PDB file of C-alpha atoms in Angstrom:
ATOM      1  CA  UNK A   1      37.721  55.964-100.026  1.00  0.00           C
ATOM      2  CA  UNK A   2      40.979  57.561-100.675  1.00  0.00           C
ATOM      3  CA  UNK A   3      39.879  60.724 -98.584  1.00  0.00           C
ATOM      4  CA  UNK A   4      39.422  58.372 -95.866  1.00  0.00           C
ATOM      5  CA  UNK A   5      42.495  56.592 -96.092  1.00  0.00           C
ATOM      6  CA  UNK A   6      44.180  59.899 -96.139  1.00  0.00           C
ATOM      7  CA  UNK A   7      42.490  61.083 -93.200  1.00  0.00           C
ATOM      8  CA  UNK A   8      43.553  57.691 -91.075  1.00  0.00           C
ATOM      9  CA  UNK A   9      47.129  58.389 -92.391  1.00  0.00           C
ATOM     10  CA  UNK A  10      46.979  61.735 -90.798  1.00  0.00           C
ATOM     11  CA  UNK A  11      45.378  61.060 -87.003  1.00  0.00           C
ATOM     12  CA  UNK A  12      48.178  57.749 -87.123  1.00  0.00           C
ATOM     13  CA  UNK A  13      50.808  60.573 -87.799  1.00  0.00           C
ATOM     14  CA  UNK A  14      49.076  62.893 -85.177  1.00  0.00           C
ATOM     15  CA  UNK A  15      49.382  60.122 -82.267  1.00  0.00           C
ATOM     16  CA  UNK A  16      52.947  59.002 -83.299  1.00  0.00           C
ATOM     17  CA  UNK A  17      54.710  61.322 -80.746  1.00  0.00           C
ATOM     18  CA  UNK A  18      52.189  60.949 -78.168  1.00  0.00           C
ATOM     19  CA  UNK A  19      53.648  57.059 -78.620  1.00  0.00           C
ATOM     20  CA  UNK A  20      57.027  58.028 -78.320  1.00  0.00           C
ATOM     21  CA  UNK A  21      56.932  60.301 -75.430  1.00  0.00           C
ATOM     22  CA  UNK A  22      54.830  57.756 -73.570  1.00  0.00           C
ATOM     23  CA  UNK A  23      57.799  55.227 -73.846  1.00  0.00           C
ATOM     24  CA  UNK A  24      60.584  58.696 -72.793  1.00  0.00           C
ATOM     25  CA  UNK A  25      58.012  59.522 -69.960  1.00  0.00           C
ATOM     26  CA  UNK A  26      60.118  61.260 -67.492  1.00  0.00           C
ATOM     27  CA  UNK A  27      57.398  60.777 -64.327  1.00  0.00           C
ATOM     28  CA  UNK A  28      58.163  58.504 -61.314  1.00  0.00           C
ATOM     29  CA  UNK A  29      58.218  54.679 -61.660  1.00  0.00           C
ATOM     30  CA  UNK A  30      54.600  52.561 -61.780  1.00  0.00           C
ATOM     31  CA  UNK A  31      55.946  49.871 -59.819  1.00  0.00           C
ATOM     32  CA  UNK A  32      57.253  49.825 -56.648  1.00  0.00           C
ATOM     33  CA  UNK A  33      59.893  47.933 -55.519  1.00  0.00           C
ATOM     34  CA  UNK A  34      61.292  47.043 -52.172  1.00  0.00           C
ATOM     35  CA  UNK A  35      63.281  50.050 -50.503  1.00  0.00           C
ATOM     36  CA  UNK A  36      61.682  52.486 -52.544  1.00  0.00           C
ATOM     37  CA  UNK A  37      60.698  55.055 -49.969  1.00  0.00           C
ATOM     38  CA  UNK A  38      64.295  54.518 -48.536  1.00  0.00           C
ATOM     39  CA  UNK A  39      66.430  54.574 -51.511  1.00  0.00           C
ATOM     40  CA  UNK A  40      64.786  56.052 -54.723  1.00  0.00           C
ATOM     41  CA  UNK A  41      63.847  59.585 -52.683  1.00  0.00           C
ATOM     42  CA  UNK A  42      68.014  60.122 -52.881  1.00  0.00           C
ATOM     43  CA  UNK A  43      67.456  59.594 -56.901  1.00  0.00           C
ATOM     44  CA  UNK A  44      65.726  61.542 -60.043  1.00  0.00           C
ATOM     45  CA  UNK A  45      63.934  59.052 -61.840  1.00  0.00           C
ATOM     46  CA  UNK A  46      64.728  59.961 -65.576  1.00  0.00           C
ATOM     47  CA  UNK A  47      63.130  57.350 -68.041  1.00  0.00           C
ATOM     48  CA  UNK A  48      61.982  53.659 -68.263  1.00  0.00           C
ATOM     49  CA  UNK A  49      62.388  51.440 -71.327  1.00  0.00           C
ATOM     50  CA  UNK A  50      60.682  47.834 -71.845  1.00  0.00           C
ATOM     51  CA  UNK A  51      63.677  45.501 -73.570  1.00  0.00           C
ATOM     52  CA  UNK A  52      63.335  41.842 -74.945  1.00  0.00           C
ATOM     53  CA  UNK A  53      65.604  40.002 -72.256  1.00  0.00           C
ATOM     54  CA  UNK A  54      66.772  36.108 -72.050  1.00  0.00           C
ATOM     55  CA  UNK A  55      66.578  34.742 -68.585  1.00  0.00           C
ATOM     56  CA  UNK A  56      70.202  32.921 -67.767  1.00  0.00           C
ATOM     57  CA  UNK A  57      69.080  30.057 -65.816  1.00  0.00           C
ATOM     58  CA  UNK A  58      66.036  28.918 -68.600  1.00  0.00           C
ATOM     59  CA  UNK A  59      66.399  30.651 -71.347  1.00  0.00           C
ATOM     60  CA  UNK A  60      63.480  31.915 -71.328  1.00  0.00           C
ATOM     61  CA  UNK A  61      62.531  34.734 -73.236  1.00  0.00           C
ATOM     62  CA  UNK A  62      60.691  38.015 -71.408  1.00  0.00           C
ATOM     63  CA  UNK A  63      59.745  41.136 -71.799  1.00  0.00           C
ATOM     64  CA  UNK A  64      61.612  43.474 -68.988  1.00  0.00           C
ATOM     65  CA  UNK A  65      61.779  47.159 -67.925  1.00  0.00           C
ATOM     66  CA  UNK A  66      65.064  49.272 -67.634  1.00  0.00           C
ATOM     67  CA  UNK A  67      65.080  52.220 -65.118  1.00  0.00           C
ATOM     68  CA  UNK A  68      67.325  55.042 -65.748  1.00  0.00           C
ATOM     69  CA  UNK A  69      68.482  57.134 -62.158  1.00  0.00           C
ATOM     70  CA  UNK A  70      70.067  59.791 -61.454  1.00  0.00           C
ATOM     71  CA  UNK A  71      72.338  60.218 -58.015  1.00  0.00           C
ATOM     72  CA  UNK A  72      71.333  63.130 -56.514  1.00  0.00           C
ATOM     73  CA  UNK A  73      74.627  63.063 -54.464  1.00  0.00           C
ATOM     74  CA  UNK A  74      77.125  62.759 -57.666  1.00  0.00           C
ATOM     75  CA  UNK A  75      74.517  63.392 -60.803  1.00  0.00           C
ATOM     76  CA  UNK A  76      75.715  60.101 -62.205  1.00  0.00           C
ATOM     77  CA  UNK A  77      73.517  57.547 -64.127  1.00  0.00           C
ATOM     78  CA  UNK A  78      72.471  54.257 -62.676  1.00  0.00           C
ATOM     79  CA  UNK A  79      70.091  51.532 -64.306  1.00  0.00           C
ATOM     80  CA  UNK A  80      67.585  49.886 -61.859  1.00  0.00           C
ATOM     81  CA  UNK A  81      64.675  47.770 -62.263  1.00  0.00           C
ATOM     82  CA  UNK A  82      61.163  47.751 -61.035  1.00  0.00           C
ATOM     83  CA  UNK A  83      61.288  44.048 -59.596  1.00  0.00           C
ATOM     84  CA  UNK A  84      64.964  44.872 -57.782  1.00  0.00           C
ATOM     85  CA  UNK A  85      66.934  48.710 -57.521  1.00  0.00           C
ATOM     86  CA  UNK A  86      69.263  46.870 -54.678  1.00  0.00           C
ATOM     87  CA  UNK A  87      72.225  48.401 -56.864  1.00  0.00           C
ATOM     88  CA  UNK A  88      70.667  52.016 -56.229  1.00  0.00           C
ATOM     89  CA  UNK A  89      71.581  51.168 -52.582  1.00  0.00           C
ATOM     90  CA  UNK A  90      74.385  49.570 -52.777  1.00  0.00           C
ATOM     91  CA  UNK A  91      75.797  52.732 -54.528  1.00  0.00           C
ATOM     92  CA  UNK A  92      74.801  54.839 -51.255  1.00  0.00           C
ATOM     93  CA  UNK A  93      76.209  52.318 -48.596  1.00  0.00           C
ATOM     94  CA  UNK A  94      79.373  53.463 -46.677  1.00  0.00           C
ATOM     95  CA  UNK A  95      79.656  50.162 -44.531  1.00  0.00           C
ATOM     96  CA  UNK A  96      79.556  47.743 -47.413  1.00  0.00           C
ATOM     97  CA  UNK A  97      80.890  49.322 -50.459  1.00  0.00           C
ATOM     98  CA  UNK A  98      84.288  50.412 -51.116  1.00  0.00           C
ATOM     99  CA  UNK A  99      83.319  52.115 -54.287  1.00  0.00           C
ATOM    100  CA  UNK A 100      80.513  54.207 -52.576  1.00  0.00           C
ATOM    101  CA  UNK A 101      79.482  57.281 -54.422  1.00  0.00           C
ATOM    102  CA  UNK A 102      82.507  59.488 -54.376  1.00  0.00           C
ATOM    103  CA  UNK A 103      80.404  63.000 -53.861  1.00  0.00           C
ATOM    104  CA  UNK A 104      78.311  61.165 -50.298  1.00  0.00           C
ATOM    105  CA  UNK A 105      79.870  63.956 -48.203  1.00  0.00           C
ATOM    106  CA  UNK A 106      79.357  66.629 -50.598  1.00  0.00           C
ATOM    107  CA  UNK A 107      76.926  66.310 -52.477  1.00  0.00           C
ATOM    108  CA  UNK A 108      76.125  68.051 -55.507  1.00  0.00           C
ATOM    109  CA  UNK A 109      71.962  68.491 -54.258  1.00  0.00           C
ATOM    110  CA  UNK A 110      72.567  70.797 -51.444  1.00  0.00           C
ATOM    111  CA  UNK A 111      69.457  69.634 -49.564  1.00  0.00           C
ATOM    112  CA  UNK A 112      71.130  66.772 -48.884  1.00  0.00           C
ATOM    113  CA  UNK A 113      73.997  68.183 -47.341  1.00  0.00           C
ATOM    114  CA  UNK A 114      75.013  67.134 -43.472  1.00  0.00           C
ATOM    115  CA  UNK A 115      72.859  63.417 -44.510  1.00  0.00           C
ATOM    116  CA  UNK A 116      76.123  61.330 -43.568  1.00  0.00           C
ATOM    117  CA  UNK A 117      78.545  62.426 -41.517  1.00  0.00           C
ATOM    118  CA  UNK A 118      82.105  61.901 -42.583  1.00  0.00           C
ATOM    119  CA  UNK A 119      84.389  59.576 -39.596  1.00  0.00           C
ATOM    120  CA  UNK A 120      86.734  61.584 -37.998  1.00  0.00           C
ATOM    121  CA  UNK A 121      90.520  60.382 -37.576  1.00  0.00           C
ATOM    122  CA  UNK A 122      89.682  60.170 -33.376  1.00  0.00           C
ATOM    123  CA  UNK A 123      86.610  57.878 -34.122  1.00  0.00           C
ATOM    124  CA  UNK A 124      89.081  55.432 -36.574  1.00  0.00           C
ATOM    125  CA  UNK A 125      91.806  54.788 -33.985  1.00  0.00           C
ATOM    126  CA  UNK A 126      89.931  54.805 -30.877  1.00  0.00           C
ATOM    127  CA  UNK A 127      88.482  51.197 -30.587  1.00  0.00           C
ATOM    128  CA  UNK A 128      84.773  52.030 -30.154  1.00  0.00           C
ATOM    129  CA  UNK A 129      81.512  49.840 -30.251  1.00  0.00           C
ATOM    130  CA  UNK A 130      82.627  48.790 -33.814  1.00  0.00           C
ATOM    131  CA  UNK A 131      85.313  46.938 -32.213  1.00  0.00           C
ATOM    132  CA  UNK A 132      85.431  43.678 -30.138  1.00  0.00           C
ATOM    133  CA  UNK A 133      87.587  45.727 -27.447  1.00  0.00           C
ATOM    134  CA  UNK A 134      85.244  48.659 -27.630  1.00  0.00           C
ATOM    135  CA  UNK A 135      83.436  49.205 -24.153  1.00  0.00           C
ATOM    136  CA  UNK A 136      79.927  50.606 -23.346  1.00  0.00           C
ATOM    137  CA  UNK A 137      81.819  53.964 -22.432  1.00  0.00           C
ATOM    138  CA  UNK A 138      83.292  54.279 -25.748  1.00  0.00           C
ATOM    139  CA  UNK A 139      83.229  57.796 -27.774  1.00  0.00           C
ATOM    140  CA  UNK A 140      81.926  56.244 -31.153  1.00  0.00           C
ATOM    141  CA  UNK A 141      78.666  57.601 -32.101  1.00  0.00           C
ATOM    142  CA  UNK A 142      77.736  54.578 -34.007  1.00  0.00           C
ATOM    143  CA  UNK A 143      75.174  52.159 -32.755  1.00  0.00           C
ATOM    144  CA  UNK A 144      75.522  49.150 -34.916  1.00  0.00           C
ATOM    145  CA  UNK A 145      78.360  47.097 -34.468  1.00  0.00           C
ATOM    146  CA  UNK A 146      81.353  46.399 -36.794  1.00  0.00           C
ATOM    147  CA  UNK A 147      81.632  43.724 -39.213  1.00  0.00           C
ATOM    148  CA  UNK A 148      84.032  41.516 -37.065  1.00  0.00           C
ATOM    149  CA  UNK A 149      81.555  42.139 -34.346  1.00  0.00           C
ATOM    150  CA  UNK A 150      78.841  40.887 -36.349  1.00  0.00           C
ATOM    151  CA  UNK A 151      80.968  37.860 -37.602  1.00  0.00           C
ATOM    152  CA  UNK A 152      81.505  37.287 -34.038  1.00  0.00           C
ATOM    153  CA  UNK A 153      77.544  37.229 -32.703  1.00  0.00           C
ATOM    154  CA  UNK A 154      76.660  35.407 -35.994  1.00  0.00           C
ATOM    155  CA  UNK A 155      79.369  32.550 -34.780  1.00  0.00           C
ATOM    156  CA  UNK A 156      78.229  32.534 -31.192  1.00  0.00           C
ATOM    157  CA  UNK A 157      74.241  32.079 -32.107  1.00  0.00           C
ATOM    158  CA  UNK A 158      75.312  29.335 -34.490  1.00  0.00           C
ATOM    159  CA  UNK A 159      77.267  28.049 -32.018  1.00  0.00           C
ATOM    160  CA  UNK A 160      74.270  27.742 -29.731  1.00  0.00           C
ATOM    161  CA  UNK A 161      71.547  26.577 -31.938  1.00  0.00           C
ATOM    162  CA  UNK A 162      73.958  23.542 -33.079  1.00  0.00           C
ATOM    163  CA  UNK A 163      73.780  23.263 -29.069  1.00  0.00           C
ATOM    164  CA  UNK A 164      70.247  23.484 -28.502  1.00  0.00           C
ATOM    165  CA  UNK A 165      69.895  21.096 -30.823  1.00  0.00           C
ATOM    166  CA  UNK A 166      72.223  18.282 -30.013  1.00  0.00           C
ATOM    167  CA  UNK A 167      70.829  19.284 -26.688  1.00  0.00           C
ATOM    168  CA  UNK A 168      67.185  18.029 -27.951  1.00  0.00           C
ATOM    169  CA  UNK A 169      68.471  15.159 -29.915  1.00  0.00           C
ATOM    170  CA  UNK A 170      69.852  14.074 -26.922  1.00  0.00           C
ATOM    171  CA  UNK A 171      66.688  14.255 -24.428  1.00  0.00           C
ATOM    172  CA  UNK A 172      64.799  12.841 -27.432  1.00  0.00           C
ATOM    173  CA  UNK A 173      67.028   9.840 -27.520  1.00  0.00           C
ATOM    174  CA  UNK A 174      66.978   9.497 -23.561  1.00  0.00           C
ATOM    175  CA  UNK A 175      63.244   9.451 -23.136  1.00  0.00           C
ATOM    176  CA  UNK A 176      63.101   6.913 -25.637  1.00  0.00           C
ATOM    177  CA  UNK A 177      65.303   4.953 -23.812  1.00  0.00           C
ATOM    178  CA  UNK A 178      63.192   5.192 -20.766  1.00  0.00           C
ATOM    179  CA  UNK A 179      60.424   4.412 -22.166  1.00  0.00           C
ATOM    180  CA  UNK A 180      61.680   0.774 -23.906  1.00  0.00           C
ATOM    181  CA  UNK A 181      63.640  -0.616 -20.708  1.00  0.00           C
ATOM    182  CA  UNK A 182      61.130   0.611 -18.387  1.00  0.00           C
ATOM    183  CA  UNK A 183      58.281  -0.813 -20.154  1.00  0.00           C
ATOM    184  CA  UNK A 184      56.373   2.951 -20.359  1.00  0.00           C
ATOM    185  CA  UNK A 185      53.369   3.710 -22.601  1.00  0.00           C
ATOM    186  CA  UNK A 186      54.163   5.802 -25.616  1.00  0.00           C
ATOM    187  CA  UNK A 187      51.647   8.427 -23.879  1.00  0.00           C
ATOM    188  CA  UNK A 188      53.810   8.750 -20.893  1.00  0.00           C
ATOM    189  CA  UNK A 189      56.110  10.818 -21.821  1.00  0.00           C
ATOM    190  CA  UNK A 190      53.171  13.426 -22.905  1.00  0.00           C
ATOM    191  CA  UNK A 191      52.405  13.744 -19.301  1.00  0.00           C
ATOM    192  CA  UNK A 192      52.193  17.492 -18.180  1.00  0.00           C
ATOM    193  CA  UNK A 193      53.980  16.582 -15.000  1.00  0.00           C
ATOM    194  CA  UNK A 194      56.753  14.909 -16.518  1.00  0.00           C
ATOM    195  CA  UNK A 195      57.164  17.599 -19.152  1.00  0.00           C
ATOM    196  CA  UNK A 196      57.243  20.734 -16.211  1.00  0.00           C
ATOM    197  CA  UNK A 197      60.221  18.454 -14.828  1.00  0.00           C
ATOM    198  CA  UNK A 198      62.555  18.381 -18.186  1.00  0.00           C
ATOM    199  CA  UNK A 199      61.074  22.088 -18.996  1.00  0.00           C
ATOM    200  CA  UNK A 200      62.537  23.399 -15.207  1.00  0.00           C
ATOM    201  CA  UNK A 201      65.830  21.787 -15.899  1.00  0.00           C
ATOM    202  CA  UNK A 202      66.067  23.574 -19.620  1.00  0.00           C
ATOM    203  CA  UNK A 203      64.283  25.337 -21.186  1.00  0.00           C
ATOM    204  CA  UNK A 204      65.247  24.735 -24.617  1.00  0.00           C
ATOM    205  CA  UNK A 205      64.717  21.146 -24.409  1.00  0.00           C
ATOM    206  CA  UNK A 206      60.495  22.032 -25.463  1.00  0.00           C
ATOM    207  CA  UNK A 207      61.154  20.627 -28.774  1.00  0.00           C
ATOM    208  CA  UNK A 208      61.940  17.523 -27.626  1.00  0.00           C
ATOM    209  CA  UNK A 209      58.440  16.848 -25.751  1.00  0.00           C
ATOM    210  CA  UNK A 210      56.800  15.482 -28.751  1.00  0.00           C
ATOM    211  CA  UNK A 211      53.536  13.222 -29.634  1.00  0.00           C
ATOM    212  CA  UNK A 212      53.245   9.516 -29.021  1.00  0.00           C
ATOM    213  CA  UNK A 213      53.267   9.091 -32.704  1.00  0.00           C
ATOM    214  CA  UNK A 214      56.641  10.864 -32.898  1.00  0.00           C
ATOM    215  CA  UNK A 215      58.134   8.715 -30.261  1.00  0.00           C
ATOM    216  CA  UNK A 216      56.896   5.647 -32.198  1.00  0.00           C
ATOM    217  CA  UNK A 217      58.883   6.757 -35.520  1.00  0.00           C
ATOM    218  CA  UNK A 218      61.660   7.377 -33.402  1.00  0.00           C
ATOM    219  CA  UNK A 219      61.718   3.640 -32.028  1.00  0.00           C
ATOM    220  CA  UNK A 220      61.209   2.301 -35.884  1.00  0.00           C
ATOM    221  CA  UNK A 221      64.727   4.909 -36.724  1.00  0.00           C
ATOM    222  CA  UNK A 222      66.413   3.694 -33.662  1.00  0.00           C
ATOM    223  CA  UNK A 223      66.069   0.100 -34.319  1.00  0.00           C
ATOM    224  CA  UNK A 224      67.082   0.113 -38.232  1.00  0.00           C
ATOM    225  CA  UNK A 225      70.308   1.844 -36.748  1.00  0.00           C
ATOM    226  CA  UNK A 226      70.932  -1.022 -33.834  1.00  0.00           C
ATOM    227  CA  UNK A 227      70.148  -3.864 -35.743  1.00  0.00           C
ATOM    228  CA  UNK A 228      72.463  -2.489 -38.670  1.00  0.00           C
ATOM    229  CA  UNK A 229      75.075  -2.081 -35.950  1.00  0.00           C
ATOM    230  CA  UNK A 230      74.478  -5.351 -34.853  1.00  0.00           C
ATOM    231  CA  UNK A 231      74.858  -7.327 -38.092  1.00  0.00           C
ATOM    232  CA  UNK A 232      78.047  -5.135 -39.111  1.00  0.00           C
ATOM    233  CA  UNK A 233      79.698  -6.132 -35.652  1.00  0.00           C
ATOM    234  CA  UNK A 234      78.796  -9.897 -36.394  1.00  0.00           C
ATOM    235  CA  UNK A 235      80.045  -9.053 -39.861  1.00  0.00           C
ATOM    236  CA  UNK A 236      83.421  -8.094 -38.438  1.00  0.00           C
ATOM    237  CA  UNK A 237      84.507 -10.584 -35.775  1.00  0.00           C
ATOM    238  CA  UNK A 238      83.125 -13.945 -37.965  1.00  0.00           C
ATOM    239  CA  UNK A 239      81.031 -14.103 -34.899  1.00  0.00           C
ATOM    240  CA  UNK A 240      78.482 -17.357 -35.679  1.00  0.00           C
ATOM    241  CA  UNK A 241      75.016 -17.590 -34.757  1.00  0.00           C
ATOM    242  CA  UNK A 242      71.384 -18.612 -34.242  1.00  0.00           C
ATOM    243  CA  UNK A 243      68.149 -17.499 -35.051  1.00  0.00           C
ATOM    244  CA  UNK A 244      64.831 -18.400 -33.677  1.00  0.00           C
ATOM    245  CA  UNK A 245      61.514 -17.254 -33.094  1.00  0.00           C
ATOM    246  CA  UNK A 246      58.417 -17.010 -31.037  1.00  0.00           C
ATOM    247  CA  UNK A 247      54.707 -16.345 -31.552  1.00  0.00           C
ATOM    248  CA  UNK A 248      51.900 -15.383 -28.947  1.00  0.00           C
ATOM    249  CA  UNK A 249      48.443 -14.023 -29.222  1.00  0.00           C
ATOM    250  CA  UNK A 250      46.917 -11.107 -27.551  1.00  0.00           C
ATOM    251  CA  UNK A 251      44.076 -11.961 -24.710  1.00  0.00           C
ATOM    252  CA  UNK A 252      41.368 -10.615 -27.101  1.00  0.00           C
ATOM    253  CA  UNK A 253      42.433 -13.176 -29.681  1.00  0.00           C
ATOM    254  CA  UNK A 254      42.578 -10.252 -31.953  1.00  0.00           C
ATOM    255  CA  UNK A 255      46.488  -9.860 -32.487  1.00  0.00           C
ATOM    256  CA  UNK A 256      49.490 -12.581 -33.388  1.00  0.00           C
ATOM    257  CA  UNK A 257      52.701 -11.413 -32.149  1.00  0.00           C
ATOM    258  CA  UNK A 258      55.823 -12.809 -34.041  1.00  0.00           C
ATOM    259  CA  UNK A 259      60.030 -12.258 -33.360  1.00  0.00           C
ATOM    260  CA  UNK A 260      62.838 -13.620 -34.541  1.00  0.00           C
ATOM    261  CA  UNK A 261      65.515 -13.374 -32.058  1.00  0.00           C
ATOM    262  CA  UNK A 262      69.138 -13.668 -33.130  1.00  0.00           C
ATOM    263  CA  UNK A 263      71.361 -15.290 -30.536  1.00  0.00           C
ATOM    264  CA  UNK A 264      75.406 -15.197 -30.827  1.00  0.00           C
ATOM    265  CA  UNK A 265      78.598 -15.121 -27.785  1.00  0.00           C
ATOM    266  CA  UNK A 266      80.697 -12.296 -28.644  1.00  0.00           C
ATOM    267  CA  UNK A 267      84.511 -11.858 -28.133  1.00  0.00           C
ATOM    268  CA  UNK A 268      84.614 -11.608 -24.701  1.00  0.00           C
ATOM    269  CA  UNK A 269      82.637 -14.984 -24.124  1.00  0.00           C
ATOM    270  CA  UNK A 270      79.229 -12.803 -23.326  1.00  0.00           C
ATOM    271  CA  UNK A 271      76.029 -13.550 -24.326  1.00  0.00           C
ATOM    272  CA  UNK A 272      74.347 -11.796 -26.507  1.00  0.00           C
ATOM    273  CA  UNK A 273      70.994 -10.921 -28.335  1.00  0.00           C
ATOM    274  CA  UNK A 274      68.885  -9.145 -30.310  1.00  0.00           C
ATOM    275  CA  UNK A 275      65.520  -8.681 -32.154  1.00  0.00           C
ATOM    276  CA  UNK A 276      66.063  -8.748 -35.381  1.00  0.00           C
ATOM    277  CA  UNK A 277      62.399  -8.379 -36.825  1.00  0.00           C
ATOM    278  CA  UNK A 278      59.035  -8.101 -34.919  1.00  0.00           C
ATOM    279  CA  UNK A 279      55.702  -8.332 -36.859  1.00  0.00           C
ATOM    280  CA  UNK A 280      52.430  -8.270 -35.906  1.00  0.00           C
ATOM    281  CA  UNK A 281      49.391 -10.381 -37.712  1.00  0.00           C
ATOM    282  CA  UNK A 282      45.686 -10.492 -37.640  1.00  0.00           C
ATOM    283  CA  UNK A 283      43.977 -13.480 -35.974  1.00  0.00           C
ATOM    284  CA  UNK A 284      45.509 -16.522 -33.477  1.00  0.00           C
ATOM    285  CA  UNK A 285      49.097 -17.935 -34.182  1.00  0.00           C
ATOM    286  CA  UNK A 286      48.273 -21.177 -35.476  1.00  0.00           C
ATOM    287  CA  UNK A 287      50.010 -22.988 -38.980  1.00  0.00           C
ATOM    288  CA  UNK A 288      47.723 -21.254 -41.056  1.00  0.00           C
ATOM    289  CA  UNK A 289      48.379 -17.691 -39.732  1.00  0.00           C
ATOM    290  CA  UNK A 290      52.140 -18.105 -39.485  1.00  0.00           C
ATOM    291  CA  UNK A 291      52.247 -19.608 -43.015  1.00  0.00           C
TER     292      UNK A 291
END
């Protein structure tokens, strides 16, 4: 028994470095992450470690992987991580980083030499197409535009989405109008005729061609918003008034109709009214039904 015990002792011994050199393995990363092909191949991968790590948000306790890099431009050392190695990049971008590796133009790996160009003093004073002023004939060998540039297209297509879309709102709002004071089907604006008219006009008002079903929950929105209008302006001027109602059945029998009506003059000696509720109930409207 004790020569076995012995023997164990040894082969646990035996396969304590293989244990240790697994966790200093110096060969490439097991998981990729996003940008890998674009950003580690300018990077030596030198070693991975697994850490005990708190999540800030929860609290939660986890078991992560630190990646240690090496810049192949400068030879510094930079931790990354399998999940994210967006600071890898960071470190190599010109555009966006003021504190870009210091060696990008010279690097210290010679086979990277000539990779970025360093700007010239002609290409930073002559406006080019980094510039708002800069013209299609301009000298700068750049394709992508400059950050005010890009500050300035961002604006413009926000600009014209919050367009578009007041734009829809608006046709949305107008066929619905249409379609209660003319007495219309909730199926007739889905008609492909009617739809190639408002589509030949614009365009971009195809969002606004909806379903029957739609235009139905936009009636129900509309009317919570005039009646609340309604009351509040009553509300305000003291205004008095009456309310009364009215029942009727559908031919078929099948369907009681009931409104109340609210009836009022307003300032100007006009008068005025409103629904202010409208339900529907199963059978005739007689006592029973209404009670």
């Amino acid at each position: 028994l004790v020569h076995e015990e012995t023997e164990s002792l040894a082969d646990s011994e035996r396969d304590e470095p293989r244990r240790n050199a697994t966790k200093r393995s110096d060969v490439g990363p097991q998981t990729p992450a996003e940008g890998d092909e674009t950003v580690t191949r300018f990077y030596r991968f030198i070693s991975s470690t697994l850490k005990t790590k708190t999540r800030r948000k929860t609290g939660e306790v986890y078991k992560g992987t630190d990646e240690r890099w090496q810049c192949r431009f400068c030879n510094g050392y930079y931790t990354g991580h399998p999940e994210n190695r967006s600071n890898l990049a960071l470190h190599l971008n010109v555009a966006s980083n003021k504190n870009c590796c210091k060696k990008i133009y010279d690097p210290e790996d010679k086979s990277l030499r000539g990779l970025y160009k360093q700007p010239t003093k002609e290409d930073a004073a002559a406006p080019g197409q980094h510039s708002p002023a800069g013209t299609a004939s301009s000298t700068s060998t750049s394709l992508l535009p400059g950050r005010g540039q890009q500050r300035l297209d961002m604006w413009r297509a926000s600009q014209k989405t919050e367009m578009t879309k007041q734009k829809v709102e608006e046709v949305r709002r107008l066929v619905l109008q249409w379609v209660i004071m003319d007495n219309q089907p909730f199926v007739q604006p889905t008609s492909p005729h009617f739809q190639a008219i408002l589509l030949a006009l614009n365009p971009a008002v195809g969002p606004a061609l909806l379903s029957p079903r739609q235009l139905r929950r936009d009636l129900e929105l509309a009317y919570g918003h005039v009646v609340q209008d309604a009351v509040a302006y009553l509300r305000k001027h003291g205004i008095r008034f009456s309310v009364s109602h009215d029942a009727w059945t559908s031919p078929s029998r099948r369907y009681t109709f009931l409104s109340f009506v609210v009836s009022y003059v307003d300032v100007d000696w006009s008068f005025k009214q409103f629904i202010l509720a409208f339900d529907v109930l199963d059978g005739p409207h007689i006592g029973a039904i209404l009670a």
